Coordinates of C-alpha atoms in Angstrom, one line a residue:
M886 CA 9.3 -18.1 -60.6
G887 CA 7.1 -16.5 -62.8
D888 CA 4.8 -13.7 -62.1
E889 CA 2.1 -15.7 -62.3
Q890 CA 3.4 -18.4 -60.0
R891 CA 3.9 -15.8 -57.4
K892 CA 0.2 -14.7 -57.4
G893 CA -0.8 -17.8 -56.1
D894 CA 0.1 -21.0 -58.1
W895 CA 3.2 -23.2 -57.3
P896 CA 4.6 -26.3 -59.1
N897 CA 3.1 -29.6 -59.0
A898 CA -0.2 -28.1 -57.8
S899 CA -3.4 -28.3 -59.7
A900 CA -6.3 -25.3 -60.1
G901 CA -8.4 -27.5 -57.6
S902 CA -6.0 -28.3 -55.1
E903 CA -4.8 -24.9 -54.5
A904 CA -8.4 -23.8 -54.6
L905 CA -9.7 -26.3 -52.0
L906 CA -6.3 -25.7 -49.9
Q907 CA -6.9 -21.8 -50.1
A908 CA -10.7 -22.6 -48.6
M909 CA -9.3 -24.3 -45.8
L910 CA -7.0 -21.8 -44.8
D911 CA -9.7 -18.9 -45.1
A912 CA -12.1 -20.9 -42.9
S913 CA -8.9 -20.7 -40.1
S914 CA -8.9 -17.9 -37.7
M915 CA -4.8 -18.4 -38.1
L916 CA -2.2 -16.7 -40.1
A917 CA -1.1 -18.9 -42.7
G918 CA 0.5 -19.3 -46.5
V919 CA 3.2 -20.2 -48.5
V920 CA 6.5 -17.6 -48.3
E921 CA 10.0 -18.0 -50.1
P922 CA 13.5 -16.1 -49.2
L923 CA 15.0 -13.7 -51.3
D924 CA 18.6 -12.4 -51.3
D925 CA 17.7 -9.5 -48.9
D926 CA 14.1 -10.1 -48.2
Y927 CA 11.1 -12.6 -48.4
R928 CA 8.0 -12.6 -50.7
F929 CA 4.5 -14.2 -49.9
L930 CA 3.5 -16.9 -52.5
M931 CA 0.3 -17.7 -51.0
A932 CA -1.9 -16.0 -47.8
N933 CA -5.0 -16.7 -46.7
R934 CA -7.8 -14.0 -45.3
G935 CA -6.2 -13.9 -42.4
A936 CA -2.9 -13.0 -43.1
C937 CA -3.8 -10.4 -45.7
E938 CA -6.1 -9.0 -43.1
F939 CA -3.0 -8.9 -40.6
Y940 CA -1.4 -6.5 -43.1
G941 CA -4.1 -4.7 -44.4
C942 CA -4.8 -6.1 -47.8
A943 CA -7.6 -7.2 -49.4
P944 CA -8.2 -10.9 -49.4
G945 CA -6.2 -12.2 -52.1
T946 CA -3.8 -9.4 -52.6
L947 CA -1.0 -10.3 -50.8
S948 CA 0.4 -12.9 -53.1
G949 CA 3.8 -11.7 -54.8
R950 CA 4.2 -8.8 -52.1
T951 CA 7.5 -8.4 -49.9
G952 CA 8.5 -7.7 -46.7
R953 CA 9.5 -3.9 -47.7
D954 CA 6.4 -4.2 -49.7
L955 CA 4.4 -4.1 -46.5
G956 CA 6.5 -1.7 -44.5
V957 CA 8.5 -4.0 -42.6
T958 CA 11.3 -2.8 -41.0
T959 CA 14.9 -4.3 -41.9
D960 CA 15.8 -5.8 -38.8
Q961 CA 12.3 -7.8 -39.0
I962 CA 13.1 -8.6 -42.2
Q963 CA 16.1 -10.1 -41.6
G964 CA 15.0 -12.2 -38.4
R965 CA 12.4 -13.6 -40.5
L966 CA 14.9 -15.0 -43.2
D967 CA 17.2 -16.3 -40.4
V968 CA 14.1 -18.6 -39.7
L969 CA 13.2 -19.5 -43.3
R970 CA 16.7 -20.1 -44.4
R971 CA 17.4 -22.2 -41.1
V972 CA 14.1 -24.3 -41.8
L973 CA 15.4 -25.0 -45.3
A974 CA 18.7 -26.0 -44.0
N975 CA 17.7 -28.5 -41.7
G976 CA 14.7 -29.5 -43.3
A977 CA 12.5 -29.9 -40.2
P978 CA 10.0 -27.6 -39.0
E979 CA 10.3 -24.7 -36.5
T980 CA 8.3 -23.4 -33.9
I981 CA 8.9 -19.8 -32.3
E982 CA 7.4 -17.4 -29.9
Y983 CA 8.1 -13.4 -31.0
S984 CA 7.1 -10.3 -30.8
F985 CA 6.2 -8.2 -33.8
R986 CA 5.6 -4.3 -34.0
F987 CA 3.5 -3.1 -36.8
P988 CA 4.5 -0.5 -39.1
N989 CA 1.8 1.7 -37.3
G990 CA 3.5 1.1 -34.0
H991 CA 0.9 -1.6 -32.8
Q992 CA 3.2 -4.6 -31.1
G993 CA 1.8 -8.0 -30.7
W994 CA 2.9 -11.4 -29.7
F995 CA 2.5 -14.8 -32.4
L996 CA 3.3 -18.1 -32.1
G997 CA 4.6 -19.3 -35.6
T998 CA 5.4 -22.8 -37.0
F999 CA 7.6 -22.9 -40.3
T1000 CA 7.6 -25.8 -42.3
P1001 CA 9.4 -26.9 -45.5
F1002 CA 6.8 -27.2 -48.4
A1003 CA 7.4 -30.6 -49.6
G1004 CA 5.9 -29.6 -52.9
A1005 CA 8.2 -27.0 -53.9
A1006 CA 12.1 -26.0 -53.0
G1007 CA 13.0 -23.5 -51.4
Q1008 CA 9.3 -22.7 -49.9
V1009 CA 8.3 -22.6 -46.4
V1010 CA 4.8 -23.2 -44.9
F1011 CA 3.5 -20.8 -42.0
I1012 CA 0.9 -21.1 -39.4
I1013 CA 1.0 -18.0 -37.3
I1014 CA -1.2 -17.9 -34.5
D1015 CA -1.9 -14.4 -32.7
I1016 CA -1.3 -15.2 -28.6
T1017 CA -1.1 -11.1 -27.8
K1018 CA -4.0 -11.6 -25.8
Q1019 CA -2.6 -14.9 -24.4
H1020 CA 0.8 -13.1 -23.6
A1021 CA -0.7 -10.6 -22.0
A1022 CA -2.7 -12.6 -19.6
Q1023 CA 0.3 -14.7 -18.8
L1024 CA 2.6 -11.6 -17.8
E1025 CA -0.4 -10.5 -15.9
A1026 CA -0.8 -13.8 -14.3
E1027 CA 3.5 -13.6 -13.7
R1028 CA 2.9 -10.2 -12.1
Q1029 CA -0.2 -10.9 -9.8
G1030 CA 2.2 -14.3 -9.0
A1031 CA 5.3 -11.8 -8.2
R1032 CA 2.8 -9.8 -6.1
L1033 CA 1.4 -12.5 -4.2
A1034 CA 4.9 -13.9 -3.6
L1035 CA 6.0 -10.5 -2.1
A1036 CA 2.9 -9.7 -0.3
L1037 CA 3.4 -13.5 1.3
N1038 CA 6.9 -12.9 2.2
A1039 CA 6.3 -9.6 3.7
T1040 CA 3.9 -11.0 6.0
E1041 CA 5.5 -14.1 6.2
L1042 CA 2.0 -15.6 5.4
G1043 CA 1.7 -19.2 4.4
L1044 CA -0.5 -20.7 1.6
W1045 CA -2.5 -23.6 1.2
E1046 CA -5.3 -25.2 -0.5
Y1047 CA -7.8 -28.0 -0.1
D1048 CA -9.6 -30.1 -2.9
V1049 CA -12.5 -31.0 -1.0
A1050 CA -13.5 -34.1 -3.5
A1051 CA -10.2 -35.3 -3.7
D1052 CA -9.6 -34.9 0.2
R1053 CA -6.3 -33.8 -1.0
V1054 CA -4.2 -30.6 1.1
D1055 CA -1.7 -28.5 -0.9
W1056 CA 0.6 -26.5 1.5
D1057 CA 3.3 -24.2 0.6
P1058 CA 7.2 -25.0 2.3
R1059 CA 6.0 -22.1 5.1
T1060 CA 2.8 -23.7 5.8
R1061 CA 4.3 -27.0 6.1
R1062 CA 7.1 -25.6 8.5
M1063 CA 4.6 -24.0 10.9
F1064 CA 2.8 -27.4 11.4
G1065 CA 6.0 -29.5 11.4
M1066 CA 5.6 -31.2 8.2
P1067 CA 8.2 -33.1 6.1
P1068 CA 8.8 -30.6 2.8
E1069 CA 7.1 -33.3 0.7
G1070 CA 4.6 -36.1 0.8
E1071 CA 0.9 -36.2 0.4
L1072 CA -1.4 -34.5 2.9
N1073 CA -5.0 -34.7 4.0
Y1074 CA -7.6 -33.6 6.0
A1075 CA -6.9 -35.9 8.6
T1076 CA -2.8 -35.3 8.6
Y1077 CA -4.1 -31.5 9.3
A1078 CA -6.6 -32.1 11.9
A1079 CA -4.0 -34.6 14.1
A1080 CA -1.5 -31.3 13.7
V1081 CA -3.8 -29.3 15.6
H1082 CA -3.4 -29.2 19.3
F1083 CA -6.1 -31.3 20.5
E1084 CA -7.2 -28.6 22.9
D1085 CA -7.7 -26.1 20.2
F1086 CA -9.4 -28.6 17.6
P1087 CA -13.4 -28.9 18.4
A1088 CA -13.0 -24.7 18.0
T1089 CA -11.6 -24.8 14.9
R1090 CA -13.3 -27.8 13.9
A1091 CA -16.5 -25.7 14.4
A1092 CA -15.4 -22.6 12.5
Y1093 CA -14.4 -25.3 9.3
D1094 CA -18.1 -26.7 9.7
A1095 CA -19.9 -23.2 9.5
A1096 CA -17.9 -21.9 6.6
M1097 CA -18.2 -25.3 4.9
A1098 CA -22.2 -24.8 5.3
G1099 CA -21.9 -21.7 3.8
E1100 CA -21.9 -19.4 7.0
N1101 CA -20.4 -15.7 6.5
G1102 CA -20.1 -16.4 3.0
G1103 CA -17.4 -19.4 3.6
H1104 CA -15.0 -17.4 5.3
Y1105 CA -13.3 -18.3 8.8
V1106 CA -10.6 -17.0 10.4
V1107 CA -9.1 -19.3 13.6
E1108 CA -5.9 -19.1 15.9
H1109 CA -4.7 -22.3 17.6
R1110 CA -1.8 -24.2 18.4
T1111 CA 0.1 -27.1 16.4
T1112 CA 1.9 -30.1 17.6
A1113 CA 5.2 -28.8 15.9
A1114 CA 7.5 -27.6 18.4
G1115 CA 8.6 -24.1 18.5
D1116 CA 11.6 -22.4 20.2
G1117 CA 12.2 -23.7 23.6
G1118 CA 9.7 -26.5 23.0
S1119 CA 6.6 -24.5 22.9
A1120 CA 3.7 -25.2 20.9
V1121 CA 3.5 -22.8 17.7
W1122 CA 0.5 -20.8 17.3
V1123 CA -1.0 -20.5 13.8
R1124 CA -3.6 -18.1 12.7
G1125 CA -5.3 -19.4 9.5
A1126 CA -7.8 -17.3 7.1
A1127 CA -9.5 -19.4 4.3
R1128 CA -12.1 -18.8 2.0
V1129 CA -14.7 -22.0 0.6
S1130 CA -15.7 -22.1 -2.8
F1131 CA -19.1 -23.8 -3.7
D1132 CA -20.3 -25.2 -7.1
A1133 CA -23.7 -24.5 -8.7
Q1134 CA -25.6 -26.7 -6.1
R1135 CA -23.7 -24.7 -3.3
R1136 CA -21.7 -27.8 -2.3
P1137 CA -18.2 -27.2 -0.9
V1138 CA -15.5 -27.9 -3.4
H1139 CA -12.0 -25.8 -2.8
V1140 CA -10.9 -24.0 0.0
I1141 CA -7.9 -21.8 -0.2
G1142 CA -6.4 -20.0 2.8
T1143 CA -3.4 -18.1 4.6
S1144 CA -1.4 -19.5 7.7
Q1145 CA 0.7 -17.2 9.9
D1146 CA 2.8 -18.1 12.4
I1147 CA 1.5 -15.7 15.4
S1148 CA 3.4 -17.5 18.4
A1149 CA 5.5 -14.0 18.9
Q1150 CA 2.1 -12.1 18.8
V1151 CA 0.4 -14.3 21.3
A1152 CA 3.7 -14.2 23.9
A1153 CA 3.3 -10.4 23.8
R1154 CA -0.3 -10.8 24.4
E1155 CA 0.0 -12.7 27.3
R1156 CA 3.0 -10.9 28.4
Q1157 CA 1.0 -7.7 28.3
N1158 CA -2.1 -9.0 30.2
L1159 CA 0.6 -10.0 32.8
L1160 CA 1.9 -6.7 32.8
L1161 CA -1.6 -5.1 33.5
G1162 CA -2.0 -7.7 36.2
E1163 CA 1.3 -6.7 37.7
L1164 CA 0.1 -3.0 37.1
N1165 CA -2.9 -3.4 39.0
H1166 CA -1.2 -5.4 41.5
R1167 CA 1.8 -2.4 42.0
V1168 CA -1.0 0.4 42.4
K1169 CA -3.0 -1.5 44.9
N1170 CA 0.7 -1.8 46.4
N1171 CA 1.5 1.5 45.9
M1172 CA -1.4 3.2 47.6
A1173 CA -0.8 1.0 50.5
A1174 CA 2.5 2.2 50.7
V1175 CA 2.0 6.0 50.5
Q1176 CA -0.9 5.6 53.4
A1177 CA 1.7 3.6 55.6
I1178 CA 4.6 6.4 54.8
A1179 CA 2.1 9.2 55.6
S1180 CA 0.7 7.8 58.6
Q1181 CA 4.1 6.8 59.9
T1182 CA 5.6 10.1 59.0
M1183 CA 3.0 12.0 60.7
R1184 CA 3.5 10.1 64.1
G1185 CA 7.2 11.2 64.2
A1186 CA 6.2 15.0 63.6
P1187 CA 2.7 15.5 65.1
D1188 CA 3.1 18.9 65.6
D1189 CA 5.2 20.3 63.0
P1190 CA 3.6 20.4 59.6
A1191 CA 6.8 21.3 57.7
A1192 CA 8.9 18.7 59.4
F1193 CA 5.9 16.1 58.2
R1194 CA 6.1 17.5 54.6
A1195 CA 9.8 17.7 54.2
A1196 CA 9.8 13.9 55.4
F1197 CA 6.6 12.7 53.8
E1198 CA 8.1 14.3 50.4
S1199 CA 11.5 12.5 50.8
R1200 CA 10.0 9.4 51.1
L1201 CA 7.7 9.6 48.1
Q1202 CA 10.5 10.8 46.0
S1203 CA 12.3 7.7 47.3
L1204 CA 9.5 5.5 46.1
A1205 CA 8.8 7.3 43.1
R1206 CA 12.8 6.7 42.0
G1207 CA 12.4 3.2 42.8
H1208 CA 9.7 3.0 40.4
D1209 CA 11.8 4.8 37.8
L1210 CA 14.4 2.3 37.8
L1211 CA 12.0 -0.5 37.5
T1212 CA 10.0 1.3 34.8
R1213 CA 13.4 1.8 32.7
N1214 CA 13.8 -1.8 33.2
V1215 CA 9.9 -3.0 32.0
W1216 CA 9.0 -4.0 35.7
E1217 CA 11.7 -6.6 35.8
A1218 CA 14.8 -7.3 37.7
A1219 CA 17.0 -4.3 38.5
D1220 CA 20.6 -4.4 39.4
L1221 CA 21.9 -3.4 42.7
R1222 CA 24.1 -0.9 41.8
D1223 CA 21.2 0.9 39.6
V1224 CA 19.5 0.3 43.0
I1225 CA 22.2 2.1 45.3
E1226 CA 22.5 5.0 42.6
A1227 CA 18.8 5.5 42.8
A1228 CA 18.7 5.6 46.7
L1229 CA 21.8 7.7 47.1
A1230 CA 20.4 10.0 44.0
P1231 CA 19.8 13.4 46.5
F1232 CA 23.0 12.9 48.3
A1233 CA 26.6 14.0 47.9
A1234 CA 28.6 11.4 46.3
E1235 CA 31.8 12.3 47.9
G1236 CA 30.2 11.0 51.0
F1237 CA 30.0 7.3 50.2
Q1238 CA 32.4 4.5 49.3
I1239 CA 30.9 1.7 47.3
D1240 CA 32.4 -1.5 47.0
G1241 CA 31.2 -4.9 45.5
P1242 CA 31.8 -7.3 42.7
L1243 CA 31.5 -6.5 39.0
A1244 CA 29.0 -9.2 38.4
P1245 CA 25.4 -8.1 38.4
A1246 CA 23.4 -8.7 41.4
P1247 CA 19.4 -8.4 40.2
L1248 CA 17.0 -8.0 42.3
D1249 CA 13.2 -8.5 42.1
P1250 CA 10.8 -5.8 41.4
E1251 CA 9.5 -5.8 44.9
M1252 CA 12.6 -5.7 47.0
A1253 CA 14.0 -3.3 44.6
V1254 CA 11.8 -0.7 45.5
N1255 CA 12.1 -1.6 49.1
L1256 CA 15.9 -1.5 49.1
V1257 CA 15.8 1.6 47.5
M1258 CA 13.6 3.4 50.1
V1259 CA 16.0 1.4 52.8
L1260 CA 18.9 2.9 51.5
N1261 CA 17.6 6.4 51.1
E1262 CA 16.0 6.4 54.8
L1263 CA 19.9 5.2 56.0
A1264 CA 21.2 8.4 53.9
T1265 CA 18.7 10.6 55.2
N1266 CA 19.3 9.7 59.0
A1267 CA 23.2 10.0 58.3
A1268 CA 22.5 13.4 57.0
K1269 CA 20.6 14.6 59.9
Y1270 CA 22.3 12.9 62.6
G1271 CA 25.2 10.5 61.5
A1272 CA 28.3 10.2 59.1
L1273 CA 27.1 12.7 56.5
S1274 CA 25.8 15.4 59.2
G1275 CA 29.8 16.3 59.2
A1276 CA 32.8 15.4 57.4
G1277 CA 32.5 11.5 58.1
R1278 CA 31.8 8.7 55.2
V1279 CA 29.6 6.1 54.6
S1280 CA 30.6 2.8 53.1
I1281 CA 28.6 0.4 51.5
V1282 CA 29.8 -3.1 50.8
W1283 CA 28.1 -6.0 49.6
G1284 CA 29.0 -9.7 48.2
V1285 CA 27.0 -12.6 46.9
D1286 CA 26.8 -15.9 48.7
G1287 CA 24.8 -18.2 46.2
E1288 CA 20.9 -16.9 45.8
R1289 CA 21.5 -14.2 48.4
L1290 CA 23.3 -10.8 48.4
Q1291 CA 24.9 -9.9 51.6
L1292 CA 25.2 -5.9 52.3
H1293 CA 26.7 -3.7 54.8
W1294 CA 26.2 -0.3 55.6
R1295 CA 28.5 1.3 57.7
E1296 CA 29.3 4.9 59.0
R1297 CA 32.6 6.5 60.2
G1298 CA 33.8 9.6 60.8
G1299 CA 30.5 11.7 62.4
P1300 CA 29.4 12.5 66.0
P1301 CA 29.1 10.2 68.6
V1302 CA 26.5 7.6 68.3
T1303 CA 23.8 6.5 70.9
P1304 CA 21.3 4.0 70.3
P1305 CA 17.8 5.5 69.8
K1306 CA 15.5 5.5 72.8
R1307 CA 12.3 4.7 70.6
T1308 CA 11.9 2.9 67.2
G1309 CA 11.1 5.5 64.7
F1310 CA 9.7 5.1 61.1
G1311 CA 13.1 4.5 59.4
T1312 CA 14.0 1.8 61.8
R1313 CA 10.7 0.0 61.1
L1314 CA 11.0 0.5 57.2
T1315 CA 14.4 -0.8 57.6
L1316 CA 13.5 -3.8 59.7
S1317 CA 10.2 -4.6 57.8
A1318 CA 10.7 -3.9 54.2
L1319 CA 13.3 -6.3 53.4
Q1320 CA 11.8 -8.9 55.5
A1321 CA 8.7 -9.2 54.1
Y1322 CA 10.1 -10.4 51.0
G1323 CA 12.7 -12.8 52.7
G1324 CA 15.5 -10.6 53.8
T1325 CA 17.0 -10.1 57.0
V1326 CA 18.2 -6.8 58.7
K1327 CA 20.5 -6.1 61.6
L1328 CA 21.0 -2.6 63.3
D1329 CA 24.0 -1.7 65.2
F1330 CA 24.9 1.6 67.0
P1331 CA 28.2 1.6 68.2
P1332 CA 29.7 4.9 69.3
E1333 CA 31.7 5.1 66.0
G1334 CA 28.6 5.4 63.9
A1335 CA 25.6 3.2 62.9
E1336 CA 25.7 0.2 61.0
C1337 CA 23.4 -2.0 59.2
R1338 CA 23.7 -5.6 58.0
M1339 CA 21.3 -6.5 55.1
T1340 CA 20.3 -10.1 53.4
A1341 CA 18.2 -10.4 50.0
L1342 CA 17.2 -13.0 47.6
L1343 CA 18.4 -12.3 44.5
A1344 CA 16.2 -12.5 41.3
R1345 CA 16.2 -15.6 39.5
R1346 CA 17.8 -15.2 36.4

């Protein structure tokens, strides 16, 4: 091929057709022209204005120049040659998306179509579109999608959309699971409405209608149960947050929102409310108990402030230990072994022989606190007057019979015992504390040592 051909002509093309083709190519925003492969380079035979500007050349001056003339790297030249030779060998067009780094360091993305030129052997027509902006937008969209997926997974949010005009709901798999829907199948507003618990639907619909009317900028947040069965058959609680989009006439056209399973949060909230109510009840009961302890202790030592103070403080500490035990268990059932340990904490361990089954014996909070006080009162009396006042011992033996605990307090080795002439506070406490919650108490005072047989209802497991 001669030099004149390389500057714009090619075989079998008239000057008129070349001018027409050149005008058409220059009118396009694409990069277009004709190129031929050499042994170790490629050469432009024709290029439109866009291609010339791309390489920083004046219009019409790109023809006849090679890749090396334009500062293209060896690797880039080889990549382009591979494409040109493949297209010519296959005799078929090829479209590729590729990255190109300019000699000045700038990098862009391009979509190029390379076609064998039917009018001349060994030549290829190229049409290239600069897709740098589109590629950047695609990458940003992918990044945004990845961030959204990460945020949805981290917060366990479901994503959904609603096409108002088409009445078509699009729920992601997480939202479908929340509402008990199958993984596939078309959904519409009626499907959603049927999946909301009927007691919660009126309030949910009111919030939705208000947003569709444009209130609060089209935003709304609702909490409701669904008809999907959660763990244990309970209804799943869902928090839905959404935003309505409007057209130019302020008509709602699209809704996008998130859904979150808040069943655990609702359960925790209900549990907290229950605990607050329970705490209220406990505070009132404790005030009444403290008043009763003060009144009864005063009757036992009306003229001895020191004795009153010692007895009163001892009983308050016993009450506090019972409450400490329950606090550790979040005010739920306490095991009998822990109750005994709390009650006998102020006394020497070697004075007691404790025996019972290894299986837990849970007690409700009221029974646990009262049993701590009863056992502490029995131990205090044993230390003052009974087996623990000398070298004696106390045995505590218990067993479980169905739903009832049976406990036997038995003192031996202390001074001879005589039945009390009057019923003191300790006796009244022992008799009344357990009976108030379905237990029984029987006190005996044989000469060899005091005994107390008690039964109590176990907590429901």
